[in-house]
Amino acid sequence: AQKITQTQPGMFVQEKEAVTLDCTYDTSDQSYGLFWYKQPSSGEMIFLIYQGSYDEQNATEGRYSLNFQKARKSANLVISASQLGDSAMYFCAMREGNNFNKFYFGSGTKLNVKP
Amino acid sequence: DAGVIQSPRHEVTEMGQEVTLRCKPISGHDYLFWYRQTMMRGLELLIYFNNNVPIDDSGMPEDRFSAKMPNASFSTLKIQPSEPRDSAVYFCASSPSNRWETQYFGPGTRLLVL
């Protein structure tokens, strides 16, 4: 089974609107961490946000928030007030356990922000 | 403060040649990660170090790959001999111990093995 599933290969959003990128995960570990990364067309990878499995509150970093629904095993990324510069690939990832020897990435979602 | 520095940015080599990729992490960061990104396999963690010590190399594809971190400011990823299927973008990332989940990525090395 896939550890990380991103079901939206591509998405469009109008500038200034909010957008949700879906991510579901599969693990039987009690301790795990969830990550989101952004990869613009220039190729670099940018860490956006992290959520630990024991964190009760949803993580937020500026315009990014992680909608963590543990029972549903989902970790959706919400981008508020989309900007043209948000157009990029977005990857969801999971670390099982307390170190990085089990670290899995999703296949990514390509987000296009329209002016 | 400078970010993670990787060199070279692009490398074209012929099958069978040795390739060495270099990484300088952000000063003060205790963790260093090597990733590989391909169209077929996506992003994969190859190996990571904590305080210069390799913690887990189970992601390294095979014995042709080796990584070292001789000091806190330098790491190498070596492929010997290289094969066309090693063609990929290789990223180095570092993070501080008090926020290990916040990884700062280098610009990547785009490797093409002919």
Short mmCIF file of C-alpha atoms in Angstrom, two decimals:
data_model
loop_
_atom_site.label_atom_id
_atom_site.label_comp_id
_atom_site.label_asym_id
_atom_site.label_seq_id
_atom_site.Cartn_x
_atom_site.Cartn_y
_atom_site.Cartn_z
CA ALA A 1 0.00 0.00 0.00
CA GLN A 2 1.08 3.54 -0.68
CA LYS A 3 2.38 5.30 2.39
CA ILE A 4 1.49 8.75 1.07
CA THR A 5 -1.25 9.41 -1.44
CA GLN A 6 -1.81 12.69 -3.22
CA THR A 7 -4.82 12.21 -5.46
CA GLN A 8 -4.69 15.55 -7.26
CA PRO A 9 -2.00 15.54 -9.97
CA GLY A 10 -2.89 19.13 -10.87
CA MET A 11 -5.04 21.93 -9.56
CA PHE A 12 -6.01 25.45 -10.54
CA VAL A 13 -6.93 28.25 -8.17
CA GLN A 14 -7.78 31.89 -8.71
CA GLU A 15 -5.38 34.40 -7.23
CA LYS A 16 -6.40 35.53 -3.73
CA GLU A 17 -8.57 32.48 -3.15
CA ALA A 18 -7.83 29.65 -0.72
CA VAL A 19 -6.89 26.19 -1.94
CA THR A 20 -6.66 22.79 -0.27
CA LEU A 21 -4.19 20.17 -1.42
CA ASP A 22 -5.09 16.67 -0.33
CA CYS A 23 -2.81 14.16 1.35
CA THR A 24 -3.65 10.87 2.98
CA TYR A 25 -1.19 8.59 4.70
CA ASP A 26 -0.95 5.02 5.83
CA THR A 27 0.87 3.97 8.97
CA SER A 28 0.36 1.79 12.01
CA ASP A 29 2.92 3.71 14.05
CA GLN A 30 1.66 5.91 16.87
CA SER A 31 4.54 8.32 16.44
CA TYR A 32 5.00 9.93 13.06
CA GLY A 33 5.45 13.29 11.43
CA LEU A 34 3.88 14.87 8.38
CA PHE A 35 5.56 17.41 6.12
CA TRP A 36 4.73 19.58 3.16
CA TYR A 37 7.29 20.86 0.67
CA LYS A 38 7.06 23.24 -2.27
CA GLN A 39 9.07 22.83 -5.46
CA PRO A 40 8.86 25.75 -7.90
CA SER A 41 9.75 25.30 -11.55
CA SER A 42 13.28 26.45 -10.74
CA GLY A 43 13.74 23.09 -9.00
CA GLU A 44 14.64 23.91 -5.43
CA MET A 45 12.80 22.26 -2.55
CA ILE A 46 11.30 24.43 0.15
CA PHE A 47 10.07 23.12 3.49
CA LEU A 48 6.65 24.60 4.31
CA ILE A 49 5.11 23.04 7.39
CA TYR A 50 5.33 20.13 9.84
CA GLN A 51 2.77 18.33 12.00
CA GLY A 52 3.65 15.78 14.65
CA SER A 53 1.24 12.95 15.32
CA TYR A 54 0.88 13.99 18.94
CA ASP A 55 0.28 17.64 18.17
CA GLU A 56 -3.30 18.42 19.03
CA GLN A 57 -3.46 21.71 17.21
CA ASN A 58 -3.16 22.07 13.48
CA ALA A 59 0.18 23.49 12.41
CA THR A 60 0.23 26.93 10.83
CA GLU A 61 3.02 28.88 9.14
CA GLY A 62 1.91 32.18 7.71
CA ARG A 63 -0.51 31.50 4.85
CA TYR A 64 -0.01 27.75 5.19
CA SER A 65 -1.95 25.54 7.53
CA LEU A 66 -2.11 21.80 7.84
CA ASN A 67 -5.56 20.33 8.34
CA PHE A 68 -4.67 17.27 10.39
CA GLN A 69 -7.44 14.71 10.77
CA LYS A 70 -5.86 11.80 12.56
CA ALA A 71 -8.80 9.40 12.46
CA ARG A 72 -9.11 9.86 8.72
CA LYS A 73 -5.32 9.78 8.26
CA SER A 74 -5.35 12.94 6.27
CA ALA A 75 -2.99 15.90 6.34
CA ASN A 76 -4.28 18.41 3.84
CA LEU A 77 -2.39 21.61 3.12
CA VAL A 78 -4.44 24.78 3.03
CA ILE A 79 -3.00 27.85 1.33
CA SER A 80 -4.94 31.00 2.06
CA ALA A 81 -5.01 34.03 -0.23
CA SER A 82 -3.17 32.35 -3.11
CA GLN A 83 -0.47 34.31 -4.88
CA LEU A 84 1.00 33.85 -8.34
CA GLY A 85 4.24 32.78 -6.68
CA ASP A 86 2.45 29.82 -5.13
CA SER A 87 2.38 28.08 -8.52
CA ALA A 88 4.58 25.03 -7.96
CA MET A 89 4.64 21.32 -7.21
CA TYR A 90 3.67 20.46 -3.66
CA PHE A 91 4.81 17.27 -1.97
CA CYS A 92 3.41 15.66 1.15
CA ALA A 93 5.75 13.44 3.15
CA MET A 94 5.67 11.28 6.26
CA ARG A 95 8.31 10.13 8.71
CA GLU A 96 7.41 6.97 10.62
CA GLY A 97 8.84 6.63 14.08
CA ASN A 98 11.33 9.04 15.55
CA ASN A 99 14.02 9.11 12.93
CA PHE A 100 14.29 9.40 9.22
CA ASN A 101 14.96 5.83 8.20
CA LYS A 102 11.30 5.57 7.18
CA PHE A 103 10.63 8.70 5.21
CA TYR A 104 8.11 8.65 2.38
CA PHE A 105 7.07 11.23 -0.21
CA GLY A 106 3.89 11.51 -2.20
CA SER A 107 3.83 11.93 -5.95
CA GLY A 108 3.03 15.61 -5.73
CA THR A 109 0.31 18.05 -6.79
CA LYS A 110 0.97 20.72 -9.42
CA LEU A 111 -0.75 23.93 -8.38
CA ASN A 112 -1.39 26.69 -10.88
CA VAL A 113 -2.53 30.06 -9.60
CA LYS A 114 -4.44 32.06 -12.20
CA PRO A 115 -4.37 35.87 -12.24
CA ASP B 1 23.63 33.68 6.31
CA ALA B 2 24.38 31.46 3.33
CA GLY B 3 22.04 28.60 2.64
CA VAL B 4 22.98 25.02 1.83
CA ILE B 5 25.57 25.01 -0.93
CA GLN B 6 25.86 22.20 -3.43
CA SER B 7 28.37 21.68 -6.17
CA PRO B 8 28.42 21.13 -9.01
CA ARG B 9 25.00 22.38 -10.06
CA HIS B 10 25.11 20.29 -13.21
CA GLU B 11 27.18 17.24 -14.03
CA VAL B 12 27.32 15.28 -17.25
CA THR B 13 29.45 12.17 -17.25
CA GLU B 14 29.84 8.90 -19.03
CA MET B 15 28.81 5.54 -17.73
CA GLY B 16 31.50 3.97 -15.60
CA GLN B 17 33.00 7.23 -14.41
CA GLU B 18 33.20 8.25 -10.78
CA VAL B 19 30.95 11.13 -9.73
CA THR B 20 31.36 13.15 -6.54
CA LEU B 21 28.66 15.51 -5.36
CA ARG B 22 29.45 18.02 -2.64
CA CYS B 23 27.42 19.73 0.03
CA LYS B 24 28.10 22.45 2.57
CA PRO B 25 25.32 22.59 5.17
CA ILE B 26 24.20 25.69 6.98
CA SER B 27 26.59 26.50 9.80
CA GLY B 28 25.35 25.16 13.13
CA HIS B 29 23.02 22.58 11.66
CA ASP B 30 23.49 19.11 13.12
CA TYR B 31 21.52 17.10 10.58
CA LEU B 32 22.42 16.57 6.96
CA PHE B 33 20.31 14.70 4.42
CA TRP B 34 20.92 13.45 0.89
CA TYR B 35 17.91 12.98 -1.39
CA ARG B 36 17.45 11.85 -4.96
CA GLN B 37 14.60 12.93 -7.24
CA THR B 38 13.64 11.14 -10.45
CA MET B 39 10.52 11.13 -12.57
CA MET B 40 10.05 7.41 -12.05
CA ARG B 41 10.65 7.14 -8.30
CA GLY B 42 9.92 10.65 -7.11
CA LEU B 43 11.81 11.87 -4.05
CA GLU B 44 13.82 9.41 -1.99
CA LEU B 45 15.90 9.86 1.12
CA LEU B 46 19.27 8.21 0.53
CA ILE B 47 21.14 8.78 3.79
CA TYR B 48 21.28 11.18 6.68
CA PHE B 49 23.87 12.24 9.21
CA ASN B 50 23.60 13.56 12.73
CA ASN B 51 26.68 15.33 14.09
CA ASN B 52 28.71 13.98 11.17
CA VAL B 53 27.74 10.37 11.91
CA PRO B 54 25.72 8.41 9.35
CA ILE B 55 22.52 7.39 11.09
CA ASP B 56 20.81 5.41 8.39
CA ASP B 57 21.90 4.55 4.87
CA SER B 58 19.16 2.08 4.07
CA GLY B 59 17.99 4.33 1.27
CA MET B 60 21.28 4.11 -0.59
CA PRO B 61 20.50 2.17 -3.78
CA GLU B 62 23.52 -0.09 -3.85
CA ASP B 63 27.19 -0.40 -3.05
CA ARG B 64 28.11 1.94 -5.87
CA PHE B 65 26.84 4.78 -3.70
CA SER B 66 28.75 6.05 -0.69
CA ALA B 67 28.47 9.17 1.45
CA LYS B 68 30.83 10.77 3.91
CA MET B 69 30.79 13.69 6.27
CA PRO B 70 34.36 14.29 7.42
CA ASN B 71 33.42 17.44 9.34
CA ALA B 72 30.44 19.57 10.25
CA SER B 73 30.75 21.76 7.18
CA PHE B 74 31.21 19.28 4.37
CA SER B 75 29.66 16.14 2.95
CA THR B 76 30.12 14.15 -0.23
CA LEU B 77 28.00 11.68 -2.11
CA LYS B 78 30.01 9.48 -4.43
CA ILE B 79 28.84 7.16 -7.19
CA GLN B 80 31.41 4.73 -8.52
CA PRO B 81 30.93 3.49 -11.18
CA SER B 82 28.08 5.62 -12.42
CA GLU B 83 25.27 4.21 -14.58
CA PRO B 84 22.63 5.91 -16.76
CA ARG B 85 19.91 5.01 -14.24
CA ASP B 86 21.69 7.21 -11.68
CA SER B 87 20.63 10.26 -13.68
CA ALA B 88 18.58 12.39 -11.31
CA VAL B 89 18.59 15.54 -9.26
CA TYR B 90 20.43 15.06 -5.98
CA PHE B 91 19.50 17.34 -3.10
CA CYS B 92 21.36 17.99 0.09
CA ALA B 93 19.46 19.43 3.07
CA SER B 94 20.38 20.39 6.59
CA SER B 95 18.47 21.15 9.77
CA PRO B 96 19.24 22.27 13.31
CA SER B 97 18.84 19.84 16.18
CA ASN B 98 16.27 21.99 17.95
CA ARG B 99 14.10 22.09 14.83
CA TRP B 100 15.20 19.00 12.99
CA GLU B 101 11.96 18.84 11.02
CA THR B 102 12.72 22.15 9.32
CA GLN B 103 14.98 21.06 6.49
CA TYR B 104 16.72 23.64 4.38
CA PHE B 105 17.46 22.32 0.92
CA GLY B 106 20.30 23.14 -1.37
CA PRO B 107 19.66 24.00 -5.02
CA GLY B 108 20.37 20.43 -6.11
CA THR B 109 22.84 18.83 -8.50
CA ARG B 110 21.39 17.71 -11.80
CA LEU B 111 23.31 14.60 -12.84
CA LEU B 112 23.19 13.09 -16.29
CA VAL B 113 25.03 9.84 -16.93
CA LEU B 114 25.36 9.01 -20.60
#
